[in-house]
Amino acid sequence: MSVLPLVFTSGWASGINAYAVVLLLGIFGRTGLSDEVPASLQRTDVLIVAAALFLCEAVADKIPYVDSIWDTVHTVIRPLAGAVIGALLAGQSGSLSDIAAGAIGGSTALASHFVKAGTRMAINTSPEPFTNVGMSIAEDLGVAGLVTFAMFNPQAAAVIAAVLLAAGLAILVFLWSRIRRFLRRRAQRREEKRLAAEAREATGAPPL
């Protein structure tokens, strides 16, 4: 069971920024700072792809509404990444079955992803962009700091990740009214675009 805390922490972090987790774990493995990282995460091609996608997320995550679209696309990607990373970590140490570790990593990533996506929806009800930038930076620093801490003290890191996940879920419940407002606005904008397109088609006006 020694790898369980690292699986849990990496799952929490994957739900926020899966590419950063893959990149960090790969770097720790390549530099010899950790023996827990499987060779598949240390491959050069994996690190290059993870770095490129991390940069894309770093940009998209700081733009209002674009961040929510990015989160929607990653509703499947982040939990899947958490499950795969968990299974790989378990396979490396042999202390957990691949299926159990994948389930822990994937479900934890799914929960933290919902916290991240829901929080961003609530933030996007405000017109100013600075909160998005600040939140994105805080998330990136949190992921980097906790994954790094987990390399040297996985049990304590897992406790911190569990507290952050519980707090995030509680905040998500508190912000639910703002999230519903965001969803209503997005649905209204889609409906307005659809009606405008139908009106242009009916009048023969060129598309915008």
Tab-separated table of C-alpha atoms in Angstrom:
chain	number	residue	atom	x	y	z
A	1	MET	CA	0.000	0.000	0.000
A	2	SER	CA	3.016	2.341	0.061
A	3	VAL	CA	2.249	3.797	-3.361
A	4	LEU	CA	-1.380	4.666	-2.507
A	5	PRO	CA	-0.632	8.196	-1.179
A	6	LEU	CA	1.296	9.072	-4.347
A	7	VAL	CA	-1.510	7.670	-6.518
A	8	PHE	CA	-4.092	9.728	-4.638
A	9	THR	CA	-2.064	12.938	-4.806
A	10	SER	CA	-1.278	12.507	-8.503
A	11	GLY	CA	-4.973	11.833	-9.129
A	12	TRP	CA	-5.969	15.051	-7.373
A	13	ALA	CA	-3.349	16.993	-9.326
A	14	SER	CA	-4.347	15.363	-12.642
A	15	GLY	CA	-7.885	16.651	-12.212
A	16	ILE	CA	-6.479	20.175	-12.195
A	17	ASN	CA	-3.625	19.932	-14.705
A	18	ALA	CA	-2.861	16.450	-15.997
A	19	TYR	CA	-0.122	17.628	-18.352
A	20	ALA	CA	1.798	19.258	-15.503
A	21	VAL	CA	1.622	16.009	-13.518
A	22	VAL	CA	2.985	13.924	-16.388
A	23	LEU	CA	5.723	16.483	-17.031
A	24	LEU	CA	6.752	16.741	-13.379
A	25	LEU	CA	6.760	13.005	-12.771
A	26	GLY	CA	8.769	12.436	-15.939
A	27	ILE	CA	11.342	15.040	-14.949
A	28	PHE	CA	11.665	13.589	-11.441
A	29	GLY	CA	12.230	10.166	-12.944
A	30	ARG	CA	14.699	11.318	-15.584
A	31	THR	CA	16.793	13.267	-13.077
A	32	GLY	CA	16.877	10.371	-10.629
A	33	LEU	CA	15.067	12.259	-7.861
A	34	SER	CA	12.512	9.469	-7.567
A	35	ASP	CA	12.535	5.742	-8.178
A	36	GLU	CA	8.729	5.565	-8.125
A	37	VAL	CA	8.247	6.992	-11.631
A	38	PRO	CA	7.775	4.334	-14.337
A	39	ALA	CA	10.016	4.434	-17.413
A	40	SER	CA	7.038	5.101	-19.716
A	41	LEU	CA	6.557	8.547	-18.151
A	42	GLN	CA	10.250	9.374	-18.566
A	43	ARG	CA	10.336	8.948	-22.342
A	44	THR	CA	11.499	11.979	-24.298
A	45	ASP	CA	8.472	11.993	-26.618
A	46	VAL	CA	6.089	11.853	-23.655
A	47	LEU	CA	7.864	14.771	-21.969
A	48	ILE	CA	7.819	16.869	-25.150
A	49	VAL	CA	4.109	16.300	-25.757
A	50	ALA	CA	3.289	16.952	-22.083
A	51	ALA	CA	5.312	20.185	-22.130
A	52	ALA	CA	3.596	21.417	-25.314
A	53	LEU	CA	0.113	20.642	-23.979
A	54	PHE	CA	0.999	22.202	-20.630
A	55	LEU	CA	1.878	25.450	-22.415
A	56	CYS	CA	-1.424	25.334	-24.313
A	57	GLU	CA	-3.313	24.839	-21.062
A	58	ALA	CA	-1.323	27.608	-19.361
A	59	VAL	CA	-2.669	30.040	-21.979
A	60	ALA	CA	-6.237	28.724	-22.339
A	61	ASP	CA	-6.664	28.460	-18.568
A	62	LYS	CA	-6.234	32.210	-18.092
A	63	ILE	CA	-8.818	33.420	-20.637
A	64	PRO	CA	-12.412	33.842	-19.390
A	65	TYR	CA	-14.879	31.377	-20.968
A	66	VAL	CA	-12.074	29.764	-22.966
A	67	ASP	CA	-11.006	28.117	-19.710
A	68	SER	CA	-14.475	26.601	-19.273
A	69	ILE	CA	-14.475	25.298	-22.842
A	70	TRP	CA	-11.046	23.767	-22.176
A	71	ASP	CA	-12.380	22.197	-18.975
A	72	THR	CA	-15.346	20.707	-20.841
A	73	VAL	CA	-13.031	19.079	-23.377
A	74	HIS	CA	-10.909	17.670	-20.536
A	75	THR	CA	-13.791	16.124	-18.600
A	76	VAL	CA	-12.699	12.772	-19.994
A	77	ILE	CA	-8.977	13.464	-20.472
A	78	ARG	CA	-8.119	14.412	-16.881
A	79	PRO	CA	-9.788	11.426	-15.147
A	80	LEU	CA	-8.325	9.111	-17.778
A	81	ALA	CA	-4.880	10.578	-17.177
A	82	GLY	CA	-5.295	10.143	-13.425
A	83	ALA	CA	-6.299	6.511	-13.919
A	84	VAL	CA	-3.405	5.752	-16.250
A	85	ILE	CA	-0.841	7.458	-14.009
A	86	GLY	CA	-2.190	5.593	-10.980
A	87	ALA	CA	-2.013	2.247	-12.767
A	88	LEU	CA	1.520	2.954	-13.965
A	89	LEU	CA	2.674	3.939	-10.483
A	90	ALA	CA	1.164	0.774	-9.026
A	91	GLY	CA	2.732	-1.363	-11.719
A	92	GLN	CA	6.098	0.181	-10.949
A	93	SER	CA	6.002	-0.682	-7.238
A	94	GLY	CA	3.839	-3.769	-7.342
A	95	SER	CA	2.117	-2.826	-4.072
A	96	LEU	CA	-1.324	-2.207	-5.585
A	97	SER	CA	-3.169	-3.848	-8.424
A	98	ASP	CA	-3.331	-1.820	-11.617
A	99	ILE	CA	-7.132	-1.811	-11.582
A	100	ALA	CA	-7.442	-0.558	-8.005
A	101	ALA	CA	-4.809	2.140	-8.483
A	102	GLY	CA	-6.408	3.233	-11.742
A	103	ALA	CA	-9.792	3.499	-10.044
A	104	ILE	CA	-8.355	5.580	-7.205
A	105	GLY	CA	-6.414	7.880	-9.517
A	106	GLY	CA	-9.268	8.268	-11.991
A	107	SER	CA	-12.017	8.904	-9.444
A	108	THR	CA	-9.889	11.391	-7.523
A	109	ALA	CA	-9.013	13.196	-10.754
A	110	LEU	CA	-12.689	13.308	-11.737
A	111	ALA	CA	-13.653	14.853	-8.392
A	112	SER	CA	-10.931	17.507	-8.499
A	113	HIS	CA	-11.746	18.223	-12.160
A	114	PHE	CA	-15.357	18.975	-11.244
A	115	VAL	CA	-14.124	21.299	-8.487
A	116	LYS	CA	-11.852	23.123	-10.941
A	117	ALA	CA	-14.449	23.340	-13.731
A	118	GLY	CA	-17.243	24.410	-11.393
A	119	THR	CA	-15.108	27.044	-9.723
A	120	ARG	CA	-14.166	28.480	-13.113
A	121	MET	CA	-17.831	28.664	-14.117
A	122	ALA	CA	-18.533	30.657	-10.974
A	123	ILE	CA	-15.558	32.944	-11.610
A	124	ASN	CA	-16.715	33.553	-15.185
A	125	THR	CA	-19.889	35.210	-13.916
A	126	SER	CA	-17.613	38.177	-13.182
A	127	PRO	CA	-16.635	40.271	-16.244
A	128	GLU	CA	-13.071	41.027	-15.106
A	129	PRO	CA	-10.306	38.637	-16.290
A	130	PHE	CA	-7.872	39.049	-13.418
A	131	THR	CA	-9.508	36.431	-11.181
A	132	ASN	CA	-9.035	33.822	-13.910
A	133	VAL	CA	-5.335	34.617	-14.190
A	134	GLY	CA	-4.816	34.547	-10.439
A	135	MET	CA	-6.747	31.293	-10.046
A	136	SER	CA	-4.815	29.647	-12.870
A	137	ILE	CA	-1.456	30.636	-11.383
A	138	ALA	CA	-2.531	29.399	-7.947
A	139	GLU	CA	-3.631	26.067	-9.415
A	140	ASP	CA	-0.364	25.593	-11.313
A	141	LEU	CA	1.705	26.425	-8.245
A	142	GLY	CA	-0.436	24.150	-6.091
A	143	VAL	CA	-0.050	21.212	-8.459
A	144	ALA	CA	3.700	21.735	-8.813
A	145	GLY	CA	4.212	22.172	-5.088
A	146	LEU	CA	2.109	19.217	-3.961
A	147	VAL	CA	3.424	16.770	-6.569
A	148	THR	CA	6.977	17.765	-5.651
A	149	PHE	CA	6.189	17.358	-1.957
A	150	ALA	CA	4.652	13.943	-2.673
A	151	MET	CA	7.955	12.743	-4.084
A	152	PHE	CA	9.586	13.148	-0.670
A	153	ASN	CA	6.658	12.855	1.750
A	154	PRO	CA	3.762	11.080	0.009
A	155	GLN	CA	1.673	10.465	3.142
A	156	ALA	CA	1.602	14.133	4.173
A	157	ALA	CA	0.979	15.208	0.570
A	158	ALA	CA	-1.989	12.846	0.341
A	159	VAL	CA	-3.487	14.334	3.511
A	160	ILE	CA	-3.122	17.834	2.069
A	161	ALA	CA	-4.667	16.717	-1.233
A	162	ALA	CA	-7.612	15.170	0.627
A	163	VAL	CA	-8.182	18.391	2.603
A	164	LEU	CA	-7.996	20.495	-0.568
A	165	LEU	CA	-10.416	18.168	-2.355
A	166	ALA	CA	-12.914	18.260	0.517
A	167	ALA	CA	-12.635	22.052	0.755
A	168	GLY	CA	-13.062	22.395	-2.990
A	169	LEU	CA	-16.216	20.277	-2.994
A	170	ALA	CA	-17.630	22.356	-0.146
A	171	ILE	CA	-16.873	25.578	-2.037
A	172	LEU	CA	-18.458	24.097	-5.158
A	173	VAL	CA	-21.711	23.514	-3.278
A	174	PHE	CA	-21.577	27.069	-1.929
A	175	LEU	CA	-21.027	28.512	-5.432
A	176	TRP	CA	-23.699	26.407	-7.122
A	177	SER	CA	-26.043	29.376	-7.667
A	178	ARG	CA	-23.315	31.274	-9.555
A	179	ILE	CA	-22.518	28.190	-11.600
A	180	ARG	CA	-26.148	27.877	-12.668
A	181	ARG	CA	-26.101	31.548	-13.640
A	182	PHE	CA	-23.061	30.897	-15.835
A	183	LEU	CA	-24.760	27.932	-17.513
A	184	ARG	CA	-27.896	29.983	-18.167
A	185	ARG	CA	-25.836	32.789	-19.730
A	186	ARG	CA	-23.982	30.338	-21.965
A	187	ALA	CA	-27.240	28.712	-23.074
A	188	GLN	CA	-28.734	32.145	-23.744
A	189	ARG	CA	-25.760	33.179	-25.892
A	190	ARG	CA	-26.022	29.984	-27.924
A	191	GLU	CA	-29.729	30.581	-28.452
A	192	GLU	CA	-29.116	34.207	-29.508
A	193	LYS	CA	-26.490	33.087	-32.024
A	194	ARG	CA	-28.864	30.457	-33.400
A	195	LEU	CA	-31.715	32.950	-33.793
A	196	ALA	CA	-29.404	35.497	-35.425
A	197	ALA	CA	-28.155	32.881	-37.896
A	198	GLU	CA	-31.729	31.885	-38.744
A	199	ALA	CA	-32.687	35.543	-39.238
A	200	ARG	CA	-29.755	36.135	-41.611
A	201	GLU	CA	-30.640	33.010	-43.540
A	202	ALA	CA	-34.269	34.082	-43.849
A	203	THR	CA	-33.365	37.563	-45.101
A	204	GLY	CA	-30.544	36.382	-47.328
A	205	ALA	CA	-27.995	38.491	-45.469
A	206	PRO	CA	-24.349	37.320	-45.620
A	207	PRO	CA	-23.057	35.506	-42.527
A	208	LEU	CA	-21.002	37.503	-40.034
